[in-house]
């Protein structure tokens, strides 16, 4: 490294590694003065604490919020822009407007790709291409992405000390992305604006399906999360209430003997013909023969239909009344289903009506 450097160490806010080289950003160093936030520096190979900022440095037009090494490249994110950086010559290979990352905790690299979140969507890079995967949860429900509280009530930023302070209601909660190999899922932990409690949107990668999980920990801030050696997710909180003050650690989904009640709403099921009338005869729940009529609503073209229940072995069949079976689409809404009722799949018996 250059003999003119008086200090080869850097203070930094972001870091990642690739090819046994340490890459850092949001830098503080006397040589860079106050502009270090817009630079990426890389260390000498195998020497993670030694930097030569006279040559191994890249200036970006915006300060980064997150940075990861993935698929042979360094990926940097500001609030609304993504930079693809060649790590050897250290130059910007490509950039994309409109895709950012909300926080350095909101991105995770997994065996199935890189996942991250900004304020408008969630994204998946599978090593070949980038796909927005959050369209199904962007709006329309209590837990949709537009209901997430990204900043505290005082407008505190996610990159300040508010990130780790103890505050029961108005704290600033970063979205935290974490991978679980046991569930083959990525969890995005967040604080809901309406009740100040914490939840996780779970994306099951093999089926590309979203689920919502309510997290333990009361009103305390979630400080971080990581996958344990058993494949379960462990997360820790700062809590300050009448029962607990200080940090606690939780293991997500570890209590298999006691399961919470759950909710599930289907989309409008059109059987690929949204403009054609169908004759819906019955709906069968595979896996439970418990009568769940009080917790299930069947809707044809938006109108609720009263059904009759019949147990068939280990399954349950819900038959729609004659005269109320015609509709272009069917929607199923399950509310507060007891956790012991496991539904493996749903079958629908129907026939298409002839066009007049």
CSV table of C-alpha atoms in Angstrom, one decimal:
chain,number,residue,atom,x,y,z
A,1,UNK,CA,0.0,0.0,0.0
A,2,UNK,CA,1.0,3.6,-0.4
A,3,UNK,CA,3.8,4.8,2.0
A,4,UNK,CA,2.1,8.2,2.1
A,5,UNK,CA,-0.8,6.9,4.1
A,6,UNK,CA,-0.6,7.6,7.8
A,7,UNK,CA,-3.6,5.4,8.7
A,8,UNK,CA,-4.5,2.2,6.9
A,9,UNK,CA,-7.6,1.5,9.1
A,10,UNK,CA,-11.1,2.8,8.4
A,11,UNK,CA,-14.2,3.4,10.5
A,12,UNK,CA,-17.2,2.3,8.5
A,13,UNK,CA,-20.9,1.7,8.8
A,14,UNK,CA,-21.4,-0.9,6.0
A,15,UNK,CA,-19.3,-3.9,5.1
A,16,UNK,CA,-19.4,-7.1,3.1
A,17,UNK,CA,-16.9,-9.6,1.7
A,18,UNK,CA,-16.2,-11.3,-1.6
A,19,UNK,CA,-13.3,-13.4,-2.8
A,20,UNK,CA,-11.5,-13.0,0.6
A,21,UNK,CA,-11.6,-9.2,0.3
A,22,UNK,CA,-13.3,-6.8,2.7
A,23,UNK,CA,-15.5,-4.1,1.1
A,24,UNK,CA,-16.7,-1.2,3.3
A,25,UNK,CA,-18.8,2.0,2.8
A,26,UNK,CA,-20.2,4.9,4.9
A,27,UNK,CA,-16.5,5.5,5.7
A,28,UNK,CA,-15.0,7.9,8.2
A,29,UNK,CA,-11.3,8.7,7.6
A,30,UNK,CA,-9.4,12.1,8.0
A,31,UNK,CA,-8.3,11.8,4.3
A,32,UNK,CA,-11.8,11.6,3.0
A,33,UNK,CA,-13.2,14.3,5.3
A,34,UNK,CA,-17.0,14.4,5.4
A,35,UNK,CA,-17.5,12.7,2.0
A,36,UNK,CA,-16.7,9.2,3.1
A,37,UNK,CA,-20.3,8.2,3.1
A,38,UNK,CA,-20.3,8.2,-0.7
A,39,UNK,CA,-17.2,5.9,-1.1
A,40,UNK,CA,-16.6,2.1,-1.2
A,41,UNK,CA,-13.1,0.9,-0.3
A,42,UNK,CA,-11.7,-2.6,-0.5
A,43,UNK,CA,-9.1,-4.1,1.6
A,44,UNK,CA,-5.9,-6.0,0.6
A,45,UNK,CA,-6.7,-9.7,-0.1
A,46,UNK,CA,-6.8,-11.7,3.1
A,47,UNK,CA,-6.1,-8.5,5.1
A,48,UNK,CA,-9.5,-7.3,6.2
A,49,UNK,CA,-8.1,-4.5,8.3
A,50,UNK,CA,-5.7,-3.0,5.7
A,51,UNK,CA,-7.0,-0.5,3.2
A,52,UNK,CA,-5.1,1.6,0.6
A,53,UNK,CA,-7.6,4.4,-0.1
A,54,UNK,CA,-5.1,6.0,-2.6
A,55,UNK,CA,-6.2,3.5,-5.2
A,56,UNK,CA,-8.7,0.9,-3.9
A,57,UNK,CA,-11.6,3.2,-3.6
A,58,UNK,CA,-14.8,4.0,-5.6
A,59,UNK,CA,-16.9,7.2,-5.3
A,60,UNK,CA,-20.7,6.8,-5.8
A,61,UNK,CA,-23.2,9.5,-6.5
A,62,UNK,CA,-25.3,8.6,-3.5
A,63,UNK,CA,-24.7,7.3,0.1
A,64,UNK,CA,-25.5,3.6,0.5
A,65,UNK,CA,-28.0,2.1,2.9
A,66,UNK,CA,-27.0,-1.5,2.3
A,67,UNK,CA,-24.3,-3.5,0.6
A,68,UNK,CA,-23.8,-7.2,-0.2
A,69,UNK,CA,-21.5,-9.5,-2.1
A,70,UNK,CA,-23.4,-11.9,-4.3
A,71,UNK,CA,-22.9,-13.8,-7.6
A,72,UNK,CA,-19.4,-12.4,-8.1
A,73,UNK,CA,-20.4,-8.8,-7.7
A,74,UNK,CA,-20.8,-6.2,-5.0
A,75,UNK,CA,-24.4,-4.8,-4.8
A,76,UNK,CA,-24.9,-1.4,-3.3
A,77,UNK,CA,-28.2,0.2,-2.5
A,78,UNK,CA,-29.3,3.7,-1.7
A,79,UNK,CA,-32.9,4.5,-0.8
A,80,UNK,CA,-34.1,4.4,-4.5
A,81,UNK,CA,-31.1,3.2,-6.5
A,82,UNK,CA,-29.1,0.0,-7.0
A,83,UNK,CA,-25.5,-0.3,-8.1
A,84,UNK,CA,-23.8,-3.4,-9.5
A,85,UNK,CA,-20.1,-3.1,-8.9
A,86,UNK,CA,-17.3,-5.1,-10.4
A,87,UNK,CA,-15.1,-6.0,-7.4
A,88,UNK,CA,-11.7,-6.5,-9.0
A,89,UNK,CA,-11.3,-3.2,-10.9
A,90,UNK,CA,-13.8,-1.5,-8.6
A,91,UNK,CA,-16.1,0.3,-11.0
A,92,UNK,CA,-19.9,0.6,-11.4
A,93,UNK,CA,-20.9,-2.0,-14.0
A,94,UNK,CA,-24.6,-1.1,-14.0
A,95,UNK,CA,-27.2,0.9,-12.0
A,96,UNK,CA,-30.9,0.8,-11.7
A,97,UNK,CA,-33.3,3.6,-10.6
A,98,UNK,CA,-36.4,2.8,-8.6
A,99,UNK,CA,-35.0,-0.2,-6.7
A,100,UNK,CA,-33.4,0.5,-3.3
A,101,UNK,CA,-33.1,-1.0,0.1
A,102,UNK,CA,-34.6,0.4,3.2
A,103,UNK,CA,-31.8,-0.6,5.7
A,104,UNK,CA,-28.6,-2.7,5.9
A,105,UNK,CA,-30.6,-5.3,7.9
A,106,UNK,CA,-33.2,-5.5,5.2
A,107,UNK,CA,-31.2,-7.7,2.8
A,108,UNK,CA,-30.0,-11.3,3.1
A,109,UNK,CA,-28.0,-13.7,0.9
A,110,UNK,CA,-29.3,-17.3,0.9
A,111,UNK,CA,-28.6,-20.6,-0.9
A,112,UNK,CA,-31.5,-19.7,-3.3
A,113,UNK,CA,-30.5,-16.1,-4.0
A,114,UNK,CA,-30.4,-12.6,-2.6
A,115,UNK,CA,-33.6,-11.1,-1.1
A,116,UNK,CA,-34.1,-7.5,0.0
A,117,UNK,CA,-36.8,-4.9,0.7
A,118,UNK,CA,-37.4,-1.2,0.0
A,119,UNK,CA,-40.4,0.9,1.0
A,120,UNK,CA,-42.4,-0.1,-2.1
A,121,UNK,CA,-41.6,-3.8,-2.8
A,122,UNK,CA,-39.6,-6.9,-2.0
A,123,UNK,CA,-37.1,-8.4,-4.5
A,124,UNK,CA,-35.4,-11.6,-5.3
A,125,UNK,CA,-32.2,-12.0,-7.3
A,126,UNK,CA,-31.8,-15.7,-8.2
A,127,UNK,CA,-28.3,-15.3,-9.7
A,128,UNK,CA,-29.5,-14.6,-13.2
A,129,UNK,CA,-32.2,-12.0,-12.9
A,130,UNK,CA,-34.1,-9.8,-10.4
A,131,UNK,CA,-37.8,-10.3,-9.8
A,132,UNK,CA,-40.2,-8.1,-7.6
A,133,UNK,CA,-41.9,-10.7,-5.4
A,134,UNK,CA,-43.9,-8.5,-3.1
A,135,UNK,CA,-46.8,-7.6,-5.5
A,136,UNK,CA,-49.2,-9.9,-3.6
A,137,UNK,CA,-48.6,-8.2,-0.3
A,138,UNK,CA,-48.1,-4.6,-1.4
A,139,UNK,CA,-51.7,-3.5,-0.4
A,140,UNK,CA,-55.1,-4.7,0.5
A,141,UNK,CA,-54.8,-6.2,4.0
A,142,UNK,CA,-54.0,-5.3,7.6
A,143,UNK,CA,-50.4,-6.6,7.2
A,144,UNK,CA,-49.6,-5.5,3.7
A,145,UNK,CA,-46.4,-3.6,2.9
A,146,UNK,CA,-48.1,-0.2,2.8
A,147,UNK,CA,-49.0,-0.6,6.5
A,148,UNK,CA,-45.4,-1.1,7.6
A,149,UNK,CA,-44.0,1.7,9.9
A,150,UNK,CA,-40.6,2.5,8.4
A,151,UNK,CA,-39.9,5.5,10.6
A,152,UNK,CA,-40.8,6.5,14.2
A,153,UNK,CA,-43.5,9.0,15.0
A,154,UNK,CA,-40.8,11.7,15.3
A,155,UNK,CA,-39.4,11.0,11.9
A,156,UNK,CA,-36.3,9.4,13.2
A,157,UNK,CA,-34.0,7.9,10.6
A,158,UNK,CA,-33.2,4.2,10.5
A,159,UNK,CA,-29.4,4.8,10.4
A,160,UNK,CA,-29.2,6.8,13.7
A,161,UNK,CA,-29.0,5.6,17.3
A,162,UNK,CA,-32.8,5.2,17.2
A,163,UNK,CA,-32.0,1.8,15.6
A,164,UNK,CA,-31.2,0.2,19.0
A,165,UNK,CA,-32.8,2.4,21.6
A,166,UNK,CA,-35.4,1.0,24.0
A,167,UNK,CA,-38.8,2.5,23.3
A,168,UNK,CA,-42.1,0.8,23.8
A,169,UNK,CA,-44.3,2.6,21.2
A,170,UNK,CA,-42.6,5.2,19.1
A,171,UNK,CA,-39.4,3.5,18.3
A,172,UNK,CA,-37.9,3.2,14.8
A,173,UNK,CA,-37.9,-0.4,13.7
A,174,UNK,CA,-35.8,-1.5,10.7
A,175,UNK,CA,-37.1,-4.2,8.5
A,176,UNK,CA,-35.0,-7.3,9.2
A,177,UNK,CA,-34.5,-10.0,6.6
A,178,UNK,CA,-33.4,-13.4,7.7
A,179,UNK,CA,-33.3,-16.9,6.1
A,180,UNK,CA,-34.5,-20.2,7.5
A,181,UNK,CA,-33.2,-23.4,5.9
A,182,UNK,CA,-35.7,-25.4,7.9
A,183,UNK,CA,-38.7,-23.7,6.3
A,184,UNK,CA,-36.9,-22.8,3.0
A,185,UNK,CA,-38.3,-19.3,3.6
A,186,UNK,CA,-37.2,-15.7,3.9
A,187,UNK,CA,-38.7,-13.8,6.8
A,188,UNK,CA,-39.1,-10.0,6.7
A,189,UNK,CA,-39.7,-8.7,10.2
A,190,UNK,CA,-41.4,-5.4,10.6
A,191,UNK,CA,-43.4,-3.1,12.9
A,192,UNK,CA,-47.0,-2.6,12.0
A,193,UNK,CA,-48.1,1.0,12.0
A,194,UNK,CA,-51.6,0.4,13.4
A,195,UNK,CA,-50.8,-1.5,16.7
A,196,UNK,CA,-47.0,-1.0,17.2
A,197,UNK,CA,-46.5,-4.8,17.4
A,198,UNK,CA,-44.1,-6.9,15.3
A,199,UNK,CA,-44.8,-9.3,12.5
A,200,UNK,CA,-43.0,-11.1,9.7
A,201,UNK,CA,-43.9,-11.6,6.1
A,202,UNK,CA,-42.7,-15.1,5.3
A,203,UNK,CA,-41.9,-15.9,1.7
A,204,UNK,CA,-41.7,-19.7,1.0
A,205,UNK,CA,-39.3,-19.9,-1.9
A,206,UNK,CA,-40.3,-23.3,-3.4
A,207,UNK,CA,-44.0,-22.4,-3.7
A,208,UNK,CA,-43.5,-18.6,-3.9
A,209,UNK,CA,-46.2,-18.2,-1.3
A,210,UNK,CA,-46.5,-15.5,1.4
A,211,UNK,CA,-47.7,-16.0,5.0
A,212,UNK,CA,-47.9,-13.6,8.0
A,213,UNK,CA,-46.5,-14.5,11.4
A,214,UNK,CA,-47.0,-12.5,14.6
A,215,UNK,CA,-43.8,-12.3,16.6
A,216,UNK,CA,-43.3,-12.6,20.4
A,217,UNK,CA,-41.7,-9.7,22.2
A,218,UNK,CA,-44.5,-7.3,22.9
A,219,UNK,CA,-43.7,-3.7,22.1
A,220,UNK,CA,-39.9,-4.0,22.3
A,221,UNK,CA,-37.6,-3.3,19.4
A,222,UNK,CA,-36.2,-6.2,17.5
A,223,UNK,CA,-32.5,-5.7,17.4
A,224,UNK,CA,-31.4,-8.5,15.2
A,225,UNK,CA,-32.1,-12.0,13.9
A,226,UNK,CA,-30.1,-14.9,12.7
A,227,UNK,CA,-30.5,-18.5,11.6
A,228,UNK,CA,-29.4,-21.0,14.2
A,229,UNK,CA,-27.5,-24.3,13.5
A,230,UNK,CA,-30.9,-26.1,13.8
A,231,UNK,CA,-32.4,-24.1,11.0
A,232,UNK,CA,-34.7,-22.1,13.2
A,233,UNK,CA,-34.6,-18.3,13.4
A,234,UNK,CA,-33.5,-16.7,16.6
A,235,UNK,CA,-34.2,-13.0,17.2
A,236,UNK,CA,-33.5,-10.7,20.1
A,237,UNK,CA,-35.3,-7.6,21.4
A,238,UNK,CA,-34.9,-4.6,23.7
A,239,UNK,CA,-37.9,-4.5,25.9
A,240,UNK,CA,-39.1,-2.0,28.5
A,241,UNK,CA,-42.5,-2.7,30.0
A,242,UNK,CA,-44.0,-3.7,33.4
A,243,UNK,CA,-42.7,-7.3,33.0
A,244,UNK,CA,-39.4,-7.0,31.3
A,245,UNK,CA,-36.6,-4.5,31.0
A,246,UNK,CA,-33.5,-5.4,28.9
A,247,UNK,CA,-32.8,-7.8,26.1
A,248,UNK,CA,-34.6,-11.1,25.5
A,249,UNK,CA,-34.0,-13.8,22.8
A,250,UNK,CA,-36.8,-15.8,21.1
A,251,UNK,CA,-36.8,-18.8,18.8
A,252,UNK,CA,-39.3,-18.5,16.0
A,253,UNK,CA,-41.8,-21.3,15.5
A,254,UNK,CA,-40.1,-23.6,18.0
A,255,UNK,CA,-43.2,-24.4,20.0
A,256,UNK,CA,-44.7,-27.2,17.9
A,257,UNK,CA,-46.9,-28.4,20.7
A,258,UNK,CA,-49.0,-25.3,20.9
A,259,UNK,CA,-50.0,-23.5,17.7
A,260,UNK,CA,-51.7,-20.2,17.3
A,261,UNK,CA,-55.0,-19.7,15.6
A,262,UNK,CA,-54.5,-18.6,12.0
A,263,UNK,CA,-56.2,-16.7,9.2
A,264,UNK,CA,-56.2,-17.3,5.5
A,265,UNK,CA,-58.0,-15.6,2.6
A,266,UNK,CA,-57.8,-16.9,-1.0
A,267,UNK,CA,-57.7,-14.7,-4.0
A,268,UNK,CA,-60.7,-14.6,-6.3
A,269,UNK,CA,-60.6,-18.1,-7.9
A,270,UNK,CA,-61.7,-17.8,-11.5
A,271,UNK,CA,-60.4,-21.1,-12.9
A,272,UNK,CA,-58.6,-19.1,-15.6
A,273,UNK,CA,-61.9,-17.8,-17.0
A,274,UNK,CA,-62.9,-14.7,-15.1
A,275,UNK,CA,-65.8,-13.8,-17.5
A,276,UNK,CA,-67.4,-17.2,-17.7
A,277,UNK,CA,-70.1,-18.4,-15.3
A,278,UNK,CA,-69.4,-21.6,-13.3
A,279,UNK,CA,-71.5,-23.9,-11.2
A,280,UNK,CA,-69.6,-24.4,-7.9
A,281,UNK,CA,-71.0,-27.5,-6.1
A,282,UNK,CA,-68.7,-28.1,-3.1
A,283,UNK,CA,-65.4,-27.2,-1.4
A,284,UNK,CA,-63.4,-29.9,0.3
A,285,UNK,CA,-60.8,-29.3,3.0
A,286,UNK,CA,-58.2,-32.1,2.9
A,287,UNK,CA,-56.7,-32.9,6.3
A,288,UNK,CA,-59.4,-32.0,8.8
A,289,UNK,CA,-62.9,-33.3,9.3
A,290,UNK,CA,-63.8,-30.7,11.9
A,291,UNK,CA,-66.8,-28.5,11.1
A,292,UNK,CA,-65.3,-25.0,10.6
A,293,UNK,CA,-68.5,-23.4,9.2
A,294,UNK,CA,-68.4,-20.7,11.9
A,295,UNK,CA,-64.9,-19.7,10.8
A,296,UNK,CA,-65.2,-20.0,7.0
A,297,UNK,CA,-67.0,-17.7,4.6
A,298,UNK,CA,-67.5,-18.7,1.0
A,299,UNK,CA,-68.2,-15.9,-1.5
A,300,UNK,CA,-69.5,-16.1,-5.0
A,301,UNK,CA,-69.0,-12.9,-6.9
A,302,UNK,CA,-68.5,-11.1,-3.6
A,303,UNK,CA,-71.7,-12.4,-1.9
A,304,UNK,CA,-71.5,-14.7,1.1
A,305,UNK,CA,-73.2,-18.2,0.7
A,306,UNK,CA,-74.4,-20.4,3.5
A,307,UNK,CA,-73.1,-23.9,3.1
A,308,UNK,CA,-73.8,-27.4,4.6
A,309,UNK,CA,-71.0,-29.4,6.2
A,310,UNK,CA,-70.4,-33.2,6.0
A,311,UNK,CA,-67.4,-35.1,7.3
A,312,UNK,CA,-65.9,-37.5,4.8
A,313,UNK,CA,-63.3,-39.7,6.6
A,314,UNK,CA,-60.4,-37.4,7.6
A,315,UNK,CA,-61.7,-34.5,5.3
A,316,UNK,CA,-64.5,-32.0,5.5
A,317,UNK,CA,-66.9,-31.2,2.6
A,318,UNK,CA,-68.9,-27.9,2.4
A,319,UNK,CA,-71.7,-28.1,-0.1
A,320,UNK,CA,-73.3,-24.9,-1.5
A,321,UNK,CA,-77.1,-24.8,-1.6
A,322,UNK,CA,-78.9,-25.5,-4.9
A,323,UNK,CA,-79.9,-22.2,-6.5
A,324,UNK,CA,-76.8,-20.4,-5.0
A,325,UNK,CA,-74.0,-22.1,-6.9
A,326,UNK,CA,-73.7,-19.9,-10.0
A,327,UNK,CA,-70.8,-17.4,-10.1
A,328,UNK,CA,-67.8,-16.2,-12.1
A,329,UNK,CA,-65.4,-16.5,-9.1
A,330,UNK,CA,-65.2,-18.0,-5.7
A,331,UNK,CA,-63.4,-16.6,-2.7
A,332,UNK,CA,-62.6,-18.4,0.6
A,333,UNK,CA,-62.0,-16.6,3.8
A,334,UNK,CA,-60.9,-18.4,6.9
A,335,UNK,CA,-60.7,-16.6,10.2
A,336,UNK,CA,-59.3,-17.7,13.6
A,337,UNK,CA,-58.9,-21.3,12.7
A,338,UNK,CA,-57.6,-23.3,15.7
A,339,UNK,CA,-54.0,-24.3,15.2
A,340,UNK,CA,-54.7,-28.0,15.6
A,341,UNK,CA,-56.7,-28.0,12.4
A,342,UNK,CA,-54.2,-28.6,9.7
A,343,UNK,CA,-55.4,-28.1,6.2
A,344,UNK,CA,-53.2,-29.9,3.6
A,345,UNK,CA,-55.1,-28.7,0.5
A,346,UNK,CA,-58.4,-27.4,-0.8
A,347,UNK,CA,-60.4,-29.1,-3.5
A,348,UNK,CA,-63.2,-27.4,-5.5
A,349,UNK,CA,-65.9,-29.3,-7.4
A,350,UNK,CA,-67.3,-27.2,-10.2
A,351,UNK,CA,-68.4,-27.2,-13.9
A,352,UNK,CA,-68.3,-24.4,-16.4
A,353,UNK,CA,-71.7,-23.2,-17.7
A,354,UNK,CA,-72.2,-22.8,-21.4
A,355,UNK,CA,-72.0,-19.4,-22.9
A,356,UNK,CA,-75.3,-18.1,-24.1
